[in-house]
Short mmCIF file of C-alpha atoms and ligand atoms in Angstrom, two decimals:
data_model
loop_
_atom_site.label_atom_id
_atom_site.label_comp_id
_atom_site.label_asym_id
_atom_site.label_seq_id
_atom_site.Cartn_x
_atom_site.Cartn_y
_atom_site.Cartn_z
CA UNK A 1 4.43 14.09 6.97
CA UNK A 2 6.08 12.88 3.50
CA UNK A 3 8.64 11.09 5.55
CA UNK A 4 8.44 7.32 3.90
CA UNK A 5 6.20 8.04 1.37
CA UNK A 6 6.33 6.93 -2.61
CA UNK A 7 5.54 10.04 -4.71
CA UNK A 8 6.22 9.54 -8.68
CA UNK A 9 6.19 13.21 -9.83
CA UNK A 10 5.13 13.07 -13.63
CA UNK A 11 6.59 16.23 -15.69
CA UNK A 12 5.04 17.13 -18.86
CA UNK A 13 6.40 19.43 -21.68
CA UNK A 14 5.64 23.01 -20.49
CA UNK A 15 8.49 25.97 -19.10
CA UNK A 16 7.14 25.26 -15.83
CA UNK A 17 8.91 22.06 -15.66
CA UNK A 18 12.20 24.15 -14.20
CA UNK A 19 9.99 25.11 -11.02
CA UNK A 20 9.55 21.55 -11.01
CA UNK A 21 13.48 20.57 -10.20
CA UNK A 22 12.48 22.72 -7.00
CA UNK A 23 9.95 20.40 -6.18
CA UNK A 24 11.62 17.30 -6.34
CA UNK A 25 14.21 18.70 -4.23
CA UNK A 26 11.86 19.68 -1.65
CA UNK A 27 10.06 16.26 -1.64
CA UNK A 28 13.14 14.51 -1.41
CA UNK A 29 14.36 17.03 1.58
CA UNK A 30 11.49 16.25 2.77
CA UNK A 31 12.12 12.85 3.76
CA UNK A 32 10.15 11.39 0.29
CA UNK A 33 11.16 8.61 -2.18
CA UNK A 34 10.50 10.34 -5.44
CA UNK A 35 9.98 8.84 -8.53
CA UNK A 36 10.21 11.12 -11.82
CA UNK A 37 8.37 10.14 -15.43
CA UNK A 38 9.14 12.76 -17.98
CA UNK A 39 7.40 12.97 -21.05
CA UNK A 40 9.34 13.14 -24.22
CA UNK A 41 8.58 16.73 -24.59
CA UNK A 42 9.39 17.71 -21.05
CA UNK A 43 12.94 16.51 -21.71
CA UNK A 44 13.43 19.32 -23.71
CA UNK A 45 12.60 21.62 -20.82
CA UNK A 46 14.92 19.91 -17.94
CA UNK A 47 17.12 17.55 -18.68
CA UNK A 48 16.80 13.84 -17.05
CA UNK A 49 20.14 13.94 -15.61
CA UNK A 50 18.65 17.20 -13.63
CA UNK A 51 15.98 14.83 -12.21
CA UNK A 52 17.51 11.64 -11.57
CA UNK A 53 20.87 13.52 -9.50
CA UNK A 54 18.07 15.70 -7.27
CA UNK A 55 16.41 11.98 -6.68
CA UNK A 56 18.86 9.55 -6.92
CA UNK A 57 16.59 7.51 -9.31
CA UNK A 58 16.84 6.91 -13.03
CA UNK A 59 13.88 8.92 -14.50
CA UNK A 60 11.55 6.65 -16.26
CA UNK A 61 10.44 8.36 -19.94
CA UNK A 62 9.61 5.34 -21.93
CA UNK A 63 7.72 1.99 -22.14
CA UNK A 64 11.37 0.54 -22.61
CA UNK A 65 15.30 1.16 -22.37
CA UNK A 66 16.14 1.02 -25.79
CA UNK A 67 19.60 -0.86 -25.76
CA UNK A 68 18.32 -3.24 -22.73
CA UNK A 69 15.20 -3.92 -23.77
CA UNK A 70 14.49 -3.72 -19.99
CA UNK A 71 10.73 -2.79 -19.68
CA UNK A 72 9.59 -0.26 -17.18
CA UNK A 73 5.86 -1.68 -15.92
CA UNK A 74 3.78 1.52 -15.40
CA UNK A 75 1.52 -0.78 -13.73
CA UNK A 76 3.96 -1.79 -10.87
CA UNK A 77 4.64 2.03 -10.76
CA UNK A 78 1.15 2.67 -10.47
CA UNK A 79 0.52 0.03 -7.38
CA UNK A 80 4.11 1.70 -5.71
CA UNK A 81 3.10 5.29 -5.05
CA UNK A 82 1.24 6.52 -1.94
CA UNK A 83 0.61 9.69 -4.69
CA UNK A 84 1.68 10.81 -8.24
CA UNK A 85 2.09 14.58 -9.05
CA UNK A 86 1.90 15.85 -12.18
CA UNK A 87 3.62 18.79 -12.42
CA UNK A 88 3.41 21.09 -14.88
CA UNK A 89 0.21 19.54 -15.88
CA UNK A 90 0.25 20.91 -19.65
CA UNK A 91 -3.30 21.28 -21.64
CA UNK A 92 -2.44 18.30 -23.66
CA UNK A 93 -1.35 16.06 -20.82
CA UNK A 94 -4.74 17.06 -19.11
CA UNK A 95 -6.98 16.12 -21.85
CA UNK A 96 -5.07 12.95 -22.44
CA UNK A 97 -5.44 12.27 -18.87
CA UNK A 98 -9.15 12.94 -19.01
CA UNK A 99 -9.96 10.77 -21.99
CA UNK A 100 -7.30 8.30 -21.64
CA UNK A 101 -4.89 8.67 -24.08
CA UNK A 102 -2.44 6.51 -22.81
CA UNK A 103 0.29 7.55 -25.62
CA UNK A 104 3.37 7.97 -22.88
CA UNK A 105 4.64 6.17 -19.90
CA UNK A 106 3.41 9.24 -17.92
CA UNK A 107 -0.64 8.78 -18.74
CA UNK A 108 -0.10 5.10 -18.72
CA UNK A 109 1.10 5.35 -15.18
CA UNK A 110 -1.47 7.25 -14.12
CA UNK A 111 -4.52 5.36 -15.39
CA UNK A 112 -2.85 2.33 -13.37
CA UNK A 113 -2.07 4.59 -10.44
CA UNK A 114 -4.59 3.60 -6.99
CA UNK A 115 -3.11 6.34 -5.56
CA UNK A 116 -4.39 9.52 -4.88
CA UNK A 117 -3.35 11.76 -8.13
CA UNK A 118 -2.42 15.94 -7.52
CA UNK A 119 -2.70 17.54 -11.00
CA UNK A 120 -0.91 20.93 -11.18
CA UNK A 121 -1.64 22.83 -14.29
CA UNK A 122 0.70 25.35 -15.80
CA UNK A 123 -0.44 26.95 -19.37
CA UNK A 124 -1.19 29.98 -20.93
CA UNK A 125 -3.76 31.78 -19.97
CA UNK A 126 -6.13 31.84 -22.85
CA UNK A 127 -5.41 27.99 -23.20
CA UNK A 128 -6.06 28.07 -19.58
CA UNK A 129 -9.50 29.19 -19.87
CA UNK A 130 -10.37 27.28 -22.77
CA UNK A 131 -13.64 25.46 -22.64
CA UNK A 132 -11.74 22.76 -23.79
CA UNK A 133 -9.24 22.74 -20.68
CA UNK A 134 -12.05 23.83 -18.14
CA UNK A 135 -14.00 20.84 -19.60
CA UNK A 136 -11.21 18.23 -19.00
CA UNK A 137 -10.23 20.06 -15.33
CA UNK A 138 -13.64 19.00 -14.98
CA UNK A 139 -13.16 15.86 -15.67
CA UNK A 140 -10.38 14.67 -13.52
CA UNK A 141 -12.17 16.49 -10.57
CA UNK A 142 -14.76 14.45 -11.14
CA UNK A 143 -12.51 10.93 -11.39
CA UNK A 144 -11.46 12.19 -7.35
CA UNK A 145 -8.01 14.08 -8.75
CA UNK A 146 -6.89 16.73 -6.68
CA UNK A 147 -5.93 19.73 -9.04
CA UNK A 148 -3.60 22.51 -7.69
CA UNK A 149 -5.51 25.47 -8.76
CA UNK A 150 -2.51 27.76 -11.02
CA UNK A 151 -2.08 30.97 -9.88
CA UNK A 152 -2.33 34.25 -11.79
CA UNK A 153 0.46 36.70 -13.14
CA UNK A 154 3.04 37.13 -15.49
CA UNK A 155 3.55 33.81 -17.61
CA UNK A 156 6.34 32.99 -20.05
CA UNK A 157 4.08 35.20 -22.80
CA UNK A 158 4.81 37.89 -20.84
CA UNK A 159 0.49 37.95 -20.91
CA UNK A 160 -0.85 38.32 -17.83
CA UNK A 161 -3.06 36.09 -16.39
CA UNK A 162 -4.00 32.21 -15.06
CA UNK A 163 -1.95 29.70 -15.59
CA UNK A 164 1.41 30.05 -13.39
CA UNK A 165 2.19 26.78 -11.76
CA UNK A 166 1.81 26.87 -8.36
CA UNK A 167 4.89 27.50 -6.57
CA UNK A 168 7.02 24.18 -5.16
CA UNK A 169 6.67 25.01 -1.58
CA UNK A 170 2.88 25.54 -1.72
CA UNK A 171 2.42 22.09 -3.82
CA UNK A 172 4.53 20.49 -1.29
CA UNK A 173 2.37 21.92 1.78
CA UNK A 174 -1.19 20.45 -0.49
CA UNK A 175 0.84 17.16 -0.37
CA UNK A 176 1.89 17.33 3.32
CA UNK A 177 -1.45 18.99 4.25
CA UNK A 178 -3.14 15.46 2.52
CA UNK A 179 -1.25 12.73 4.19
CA UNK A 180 -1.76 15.20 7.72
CA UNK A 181 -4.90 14.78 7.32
CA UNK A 182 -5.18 11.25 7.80
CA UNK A 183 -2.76 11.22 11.17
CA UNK A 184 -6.50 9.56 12.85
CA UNK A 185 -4.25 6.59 14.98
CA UNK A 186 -1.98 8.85 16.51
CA UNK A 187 -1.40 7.46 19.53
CA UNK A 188 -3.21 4.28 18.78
CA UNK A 189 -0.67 1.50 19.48
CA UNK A 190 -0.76 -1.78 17.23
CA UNK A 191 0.07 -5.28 16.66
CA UNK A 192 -0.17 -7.49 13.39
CA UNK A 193 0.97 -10.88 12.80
CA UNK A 194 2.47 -11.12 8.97
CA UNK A 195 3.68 -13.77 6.95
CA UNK A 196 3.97 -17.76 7.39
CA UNK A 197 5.36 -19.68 10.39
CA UNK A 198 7.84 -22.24 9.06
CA UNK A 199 8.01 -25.21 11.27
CA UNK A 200 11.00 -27.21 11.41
CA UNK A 201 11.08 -31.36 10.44
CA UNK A 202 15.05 -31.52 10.46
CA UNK A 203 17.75 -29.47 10.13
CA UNK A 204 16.90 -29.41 6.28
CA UNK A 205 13.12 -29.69 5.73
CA UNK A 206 9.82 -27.83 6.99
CA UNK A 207 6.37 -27.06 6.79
CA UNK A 208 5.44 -23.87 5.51
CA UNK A 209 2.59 -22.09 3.09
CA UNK A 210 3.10 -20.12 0.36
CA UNK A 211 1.93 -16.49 2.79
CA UNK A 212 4.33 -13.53 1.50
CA UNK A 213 3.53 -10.72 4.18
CA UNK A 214 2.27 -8.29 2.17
CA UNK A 215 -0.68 -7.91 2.76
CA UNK A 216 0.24 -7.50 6.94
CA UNK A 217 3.22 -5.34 5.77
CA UNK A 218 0.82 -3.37 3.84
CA UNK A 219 -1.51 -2.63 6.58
CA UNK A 220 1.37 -2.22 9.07
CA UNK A 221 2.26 0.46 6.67
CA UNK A 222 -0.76 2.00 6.38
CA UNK A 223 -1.58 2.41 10.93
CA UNK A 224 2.32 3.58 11.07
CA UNK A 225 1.22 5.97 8.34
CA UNK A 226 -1.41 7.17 9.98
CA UNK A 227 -0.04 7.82 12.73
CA UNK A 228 0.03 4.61 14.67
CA UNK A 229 3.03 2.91 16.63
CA UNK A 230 3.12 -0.69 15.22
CA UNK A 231 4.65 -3.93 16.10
CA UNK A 232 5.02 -6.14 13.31
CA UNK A 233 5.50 -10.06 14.44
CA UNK A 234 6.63 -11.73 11.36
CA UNK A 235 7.39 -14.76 9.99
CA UNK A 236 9.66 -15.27 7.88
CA UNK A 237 9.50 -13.15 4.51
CA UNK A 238 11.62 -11.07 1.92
CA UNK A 239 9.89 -7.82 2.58
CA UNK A 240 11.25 -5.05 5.26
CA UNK A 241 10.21 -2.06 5.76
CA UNK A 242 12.27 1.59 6.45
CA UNK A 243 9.46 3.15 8.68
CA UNK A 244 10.25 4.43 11.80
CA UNK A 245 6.90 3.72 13.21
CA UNK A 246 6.87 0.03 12.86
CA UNK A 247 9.05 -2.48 14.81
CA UNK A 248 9.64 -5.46 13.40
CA UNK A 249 9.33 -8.54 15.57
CA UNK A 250 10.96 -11.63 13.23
CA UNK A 251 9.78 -15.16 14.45
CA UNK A 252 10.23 -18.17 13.05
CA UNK A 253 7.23 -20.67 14.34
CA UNK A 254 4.21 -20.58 15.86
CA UNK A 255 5.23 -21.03 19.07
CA UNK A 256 7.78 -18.30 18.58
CA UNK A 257 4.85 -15.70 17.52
CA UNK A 258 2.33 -16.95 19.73
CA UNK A 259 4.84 -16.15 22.51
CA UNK A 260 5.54 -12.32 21.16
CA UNK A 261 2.07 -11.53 20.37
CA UNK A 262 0.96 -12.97 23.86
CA UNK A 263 3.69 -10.73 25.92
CA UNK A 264 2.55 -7.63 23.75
CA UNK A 265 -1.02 -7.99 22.91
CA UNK A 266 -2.18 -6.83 26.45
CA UNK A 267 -0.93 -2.74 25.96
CA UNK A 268 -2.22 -3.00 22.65
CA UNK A 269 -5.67 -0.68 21.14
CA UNK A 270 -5.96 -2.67 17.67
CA UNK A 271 -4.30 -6.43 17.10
CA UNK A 272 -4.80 -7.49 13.18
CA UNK A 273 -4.05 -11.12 12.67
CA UNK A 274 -2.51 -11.18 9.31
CA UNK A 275 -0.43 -14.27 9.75
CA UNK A 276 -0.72 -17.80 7.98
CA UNK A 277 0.21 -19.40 11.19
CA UNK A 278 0.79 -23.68 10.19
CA UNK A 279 -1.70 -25.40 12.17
CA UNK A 280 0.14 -28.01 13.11
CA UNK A 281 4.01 -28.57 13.54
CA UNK A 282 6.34 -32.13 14.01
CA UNK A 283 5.73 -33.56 17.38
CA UNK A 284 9.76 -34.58 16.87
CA UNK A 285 11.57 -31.96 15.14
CA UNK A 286 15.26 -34.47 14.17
CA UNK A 287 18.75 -32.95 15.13
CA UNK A 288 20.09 -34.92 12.06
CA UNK A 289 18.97 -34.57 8.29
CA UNK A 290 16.28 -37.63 7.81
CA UNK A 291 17.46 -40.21 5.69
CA UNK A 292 15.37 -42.00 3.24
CA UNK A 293 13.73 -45.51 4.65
CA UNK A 294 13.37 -48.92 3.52
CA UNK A 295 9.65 -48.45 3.14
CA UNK A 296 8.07 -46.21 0.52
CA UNK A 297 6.03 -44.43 3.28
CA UNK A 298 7.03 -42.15 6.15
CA UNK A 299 4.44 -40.85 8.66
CA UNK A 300 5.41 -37.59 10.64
CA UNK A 301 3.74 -37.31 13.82
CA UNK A 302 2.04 -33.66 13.76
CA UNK A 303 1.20 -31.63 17.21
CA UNK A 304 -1.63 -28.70 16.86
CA UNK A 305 0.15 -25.60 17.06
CA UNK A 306 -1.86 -22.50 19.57
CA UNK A 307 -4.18 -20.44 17.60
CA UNK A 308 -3.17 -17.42 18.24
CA UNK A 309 -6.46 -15.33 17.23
CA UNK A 310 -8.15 -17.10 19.92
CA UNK A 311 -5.59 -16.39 22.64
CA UNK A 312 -6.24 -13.17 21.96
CA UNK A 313 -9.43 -13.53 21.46
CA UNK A 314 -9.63 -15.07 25.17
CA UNK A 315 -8.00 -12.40 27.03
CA UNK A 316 -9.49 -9.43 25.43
CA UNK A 317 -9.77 -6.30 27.04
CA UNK A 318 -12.46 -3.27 27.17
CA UNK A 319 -11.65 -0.95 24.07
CA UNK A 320 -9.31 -3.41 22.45
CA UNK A 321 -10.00 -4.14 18.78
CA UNK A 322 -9.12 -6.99 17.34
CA UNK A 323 -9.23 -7.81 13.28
CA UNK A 324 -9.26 -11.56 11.68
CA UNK A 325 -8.62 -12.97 8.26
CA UNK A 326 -9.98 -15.91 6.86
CA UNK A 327 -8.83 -17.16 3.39
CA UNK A 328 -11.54 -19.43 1.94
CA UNK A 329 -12.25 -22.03 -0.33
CA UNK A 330 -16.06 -22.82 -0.17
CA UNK A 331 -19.32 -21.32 1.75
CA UNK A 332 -16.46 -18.37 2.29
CA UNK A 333 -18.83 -16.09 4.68
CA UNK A 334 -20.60 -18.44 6.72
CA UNK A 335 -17.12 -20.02 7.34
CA UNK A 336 -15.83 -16.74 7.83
CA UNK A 337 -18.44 -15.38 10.40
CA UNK A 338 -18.01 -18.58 12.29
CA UNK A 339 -14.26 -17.85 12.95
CA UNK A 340 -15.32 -14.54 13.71
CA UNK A 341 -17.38 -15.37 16.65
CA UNK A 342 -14.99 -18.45 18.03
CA UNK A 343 -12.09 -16.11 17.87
CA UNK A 344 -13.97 -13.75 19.63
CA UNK A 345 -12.96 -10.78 17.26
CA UNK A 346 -14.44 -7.47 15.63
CA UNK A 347 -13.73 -7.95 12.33
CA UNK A 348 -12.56 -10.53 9.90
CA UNK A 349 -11.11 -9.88 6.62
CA UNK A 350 -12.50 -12.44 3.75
CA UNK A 351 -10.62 -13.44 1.11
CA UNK A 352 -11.01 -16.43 -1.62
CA UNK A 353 -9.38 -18.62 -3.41
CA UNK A 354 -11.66 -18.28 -6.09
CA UNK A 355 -11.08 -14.90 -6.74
CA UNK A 356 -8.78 -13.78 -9.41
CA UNK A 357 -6.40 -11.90 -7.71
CA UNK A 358 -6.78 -12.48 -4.04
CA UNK A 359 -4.57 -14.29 -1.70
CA UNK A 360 -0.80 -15.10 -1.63
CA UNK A 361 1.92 -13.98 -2.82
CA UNK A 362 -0.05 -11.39 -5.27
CA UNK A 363 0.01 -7.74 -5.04
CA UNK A 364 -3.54 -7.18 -5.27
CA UNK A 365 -6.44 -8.98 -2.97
CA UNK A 366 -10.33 -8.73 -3.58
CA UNK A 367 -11.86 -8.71 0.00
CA UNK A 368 -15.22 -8.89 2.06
CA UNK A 369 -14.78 -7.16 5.69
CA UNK A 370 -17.61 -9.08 7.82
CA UNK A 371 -18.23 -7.43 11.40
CA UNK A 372 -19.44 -8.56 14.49
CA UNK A 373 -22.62 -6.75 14.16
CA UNK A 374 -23.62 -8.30 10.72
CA UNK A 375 -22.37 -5.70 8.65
CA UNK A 376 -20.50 -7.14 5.49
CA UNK A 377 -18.58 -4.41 3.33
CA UNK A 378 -17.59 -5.77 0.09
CA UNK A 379 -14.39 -4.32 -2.14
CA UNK A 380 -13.16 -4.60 -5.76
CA UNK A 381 -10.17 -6.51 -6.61
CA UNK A 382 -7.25 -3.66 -6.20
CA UNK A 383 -3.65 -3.00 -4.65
CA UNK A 384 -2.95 -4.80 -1.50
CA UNK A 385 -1.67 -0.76 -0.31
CA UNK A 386 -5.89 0.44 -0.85
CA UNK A 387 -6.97 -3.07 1.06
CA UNK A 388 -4.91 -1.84 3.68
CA UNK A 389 -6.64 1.41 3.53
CA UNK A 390 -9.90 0.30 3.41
CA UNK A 391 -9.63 -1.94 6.95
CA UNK A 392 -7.92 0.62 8.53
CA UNK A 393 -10.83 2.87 7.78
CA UNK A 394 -13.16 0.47 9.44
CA UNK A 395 -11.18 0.14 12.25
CA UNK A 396 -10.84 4.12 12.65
CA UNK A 397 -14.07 5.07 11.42
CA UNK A 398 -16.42 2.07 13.04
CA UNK A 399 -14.64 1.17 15.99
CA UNK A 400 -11.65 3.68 17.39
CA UNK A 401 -13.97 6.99 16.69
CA UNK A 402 -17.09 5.63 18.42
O1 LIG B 501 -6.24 -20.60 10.03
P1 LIG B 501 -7.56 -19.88 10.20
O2 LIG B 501 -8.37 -19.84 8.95
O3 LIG B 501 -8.33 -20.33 11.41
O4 LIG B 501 -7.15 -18.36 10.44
C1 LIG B 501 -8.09 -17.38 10.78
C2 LIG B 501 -7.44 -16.29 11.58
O5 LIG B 501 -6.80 -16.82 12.74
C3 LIG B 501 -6.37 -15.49 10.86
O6 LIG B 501 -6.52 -14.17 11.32
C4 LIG B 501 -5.06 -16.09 11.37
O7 LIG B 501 -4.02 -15.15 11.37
C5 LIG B 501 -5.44 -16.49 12.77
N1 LIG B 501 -4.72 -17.68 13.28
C6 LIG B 501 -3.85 -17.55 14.33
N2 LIG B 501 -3.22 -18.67 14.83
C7 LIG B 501 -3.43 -19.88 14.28
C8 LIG B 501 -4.29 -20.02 13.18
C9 LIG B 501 -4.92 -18.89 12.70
O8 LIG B 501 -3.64 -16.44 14.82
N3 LIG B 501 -2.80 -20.93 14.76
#
């Protein structure tokens, strides 16, 4: 269940911690990519080196390396994870987590984490109970954290009571349990279309757009994840992915993707077109570089290219679902829902140009899902990983469960 997945396991300053070195080896065992933050006082606990040997990572402890000057972006960190445990969870890390205190790279992190957060506490027991610590427990219960209830018996005081970290292997189970949990396209096959099409002028020159994938990487991700067999037809991009789910299909032009998706959409339950396919390509693609002309003008005869979407579209069959987007400039939703219904698809995925932080290239995207039926589910700006999430769930919830 954690095969694949990007867990940053935050330690804070309590004895615990050693129980933690356990845990990051069974996450990594475990088939996870694990990415430690200490906080100053945990390294006085367990060592980095302990950390960053079990997970072949440097562990991250501050805002900065100190002789590099390299910066360590807790934000990127935050948008990477498919989950961040903290663990131990000390009282003080807990009520700077609840209130914000964003005084190390390990609270920082977390307040610009989108994934789901496990909070482990581990204190002693009269801190434990606390109204102070019950208060803040509180708290991040109520912000949707998952906290790993300690257990009760002989702590470091040699007191007896609540506050024993949970043990690694039942910490790892929550985690697996979680991401089980959400296996709801098991044996739902899919196809998405991902990136640009580039389409050749001469050896040297093309026509492109400025479409970096990740947002159809993201949601190929996210079916594979849960549970889904993918097929990924993509255009050319720098991204690549290590799951074992998805196949990657690389094409180059139009033509070359309408031709894959065509001879694979048929056996497929969900197609997503994700792809920034060029509408048109060079009626004459030239053998030889083009050389520069007497005139100061050049016309290049353009061909339409096949919209894929509506191929698809065409040949639809009972049960299939199949998932637009539509990236707008002006009068986004009535251009949007008039896609929709030439296409002949379920859903379309809206985003605009006008929005600060939707579209290419970024990490982040700030959509409107508009269905067939009307229905138009709007979304904050966040993490093209949680977009993913959020159109899978319509697909899953509003389509494949009914
Ligand atoms: O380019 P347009 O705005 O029409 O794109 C809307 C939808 O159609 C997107 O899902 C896109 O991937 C798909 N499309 C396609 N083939 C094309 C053009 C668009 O599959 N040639």
């Amino acid at each position: 269940m954690l095969k694949g997945k990007k867990i940053i396991l935050g330690v804070s300053g309590g004895i615990a911690a050693y129980k933690t070195v356990i845990l990051a080896r069974l996450l990594v065992k475990s088939g996870a990519e694990v990415q430690v933050i200490m906080t100053p006082n945990a390294k006085e606990f367990i060592t980095p080196l302990t950390m960053s040997t079990i997970t072949s990572k440097p562990v991250i402890s501050d805002f900065f390396t100190a002789n590099t000057g390299e910066w360590h972006s807790h934000v990127n960190l935050g948008l990477w994870a498919d989950a961040m445990v903290v663990a131990p969870a000390t009282a003080s890390t807990i009520a700077k987590m609840a209130h914000g205190v964003a005084d190390n790279m390990l609270i920082t992190t977390y307040l610009s984490s989108k994934s789901p957060i496990f909070v482990a506490p581990a204190m002693d027991l009269d801190m434990m109970r606390h109204p102070t610590t019950v208060h803040n427990l509180e708290l991040l219960k109520s912000y949707g954290n998952h906290v790993i209830e300690p257990t009760e018996g002989e702590l470091a005081s040699h007191l007896v009571g609540k506050g024993r970290m949970e043990e690694p292997e039942n910490i790892l189970k929550v985690l697996s349990d979680y991401f089980a949990t959400t296996e709801d396209m098991a044996g739902r096959r899919v196809l998405i279309t991902a990136g640009p099409t580039v389409e050749n002028i001469d050896p040297v020159r093309f026509i492109s757009n400025h479409s970096s994938g990740k947002m159809g990487y993201a949601i190929a991700e996210e079916c594979a994840n849960r549970g889904a067999e993918v097929t990924l037809v993509s255009g050319p991009v720098s991204l690549s992915t290590a799951n074992e789910r998805i196949t990657v299909v690389p094409v180059t032009t139009a033509i070359e993707m309408h031709e894959s998706v065509m001879a694979r959409c048929e056996e497929s339950d969900v197609v997503v077109l994700c792809a920034a396919v060029a509408d048109y390509r060079a009626e004459q693609v030239c053998d030889k570089k083009m050389k520069r002309g007497s005139t100061n003008t050049l016309t290049i005869k353009l061909v339409e290219n096949p919209d894929i979407a509506k191929a698809v579209g065409a040949k639809r069959h009972d049960g299939q679902i199949l998932v637009g987007f539509a990236l707008e400039t002006d009068n986004e939703e009535e251009h949007a829902r008039a896609k929709l219904e030439k296409k002949n698809l379920d859903m379309i995925v809206l985003n605009s140009l006008q929005d600060k932080g939707a579209g290419f290239g970024t990490d982040t995207n700030k959509v409107k899902i508009l269905e067939r039926n009307g229905a138009i589910n709007a979304y904050e700006c966040k993490s093209k990983k949680m977009v993913a999430k959020d159109i899978v769930d319509i697909v899953v919830n509003n389509y494949l469960k009914k």
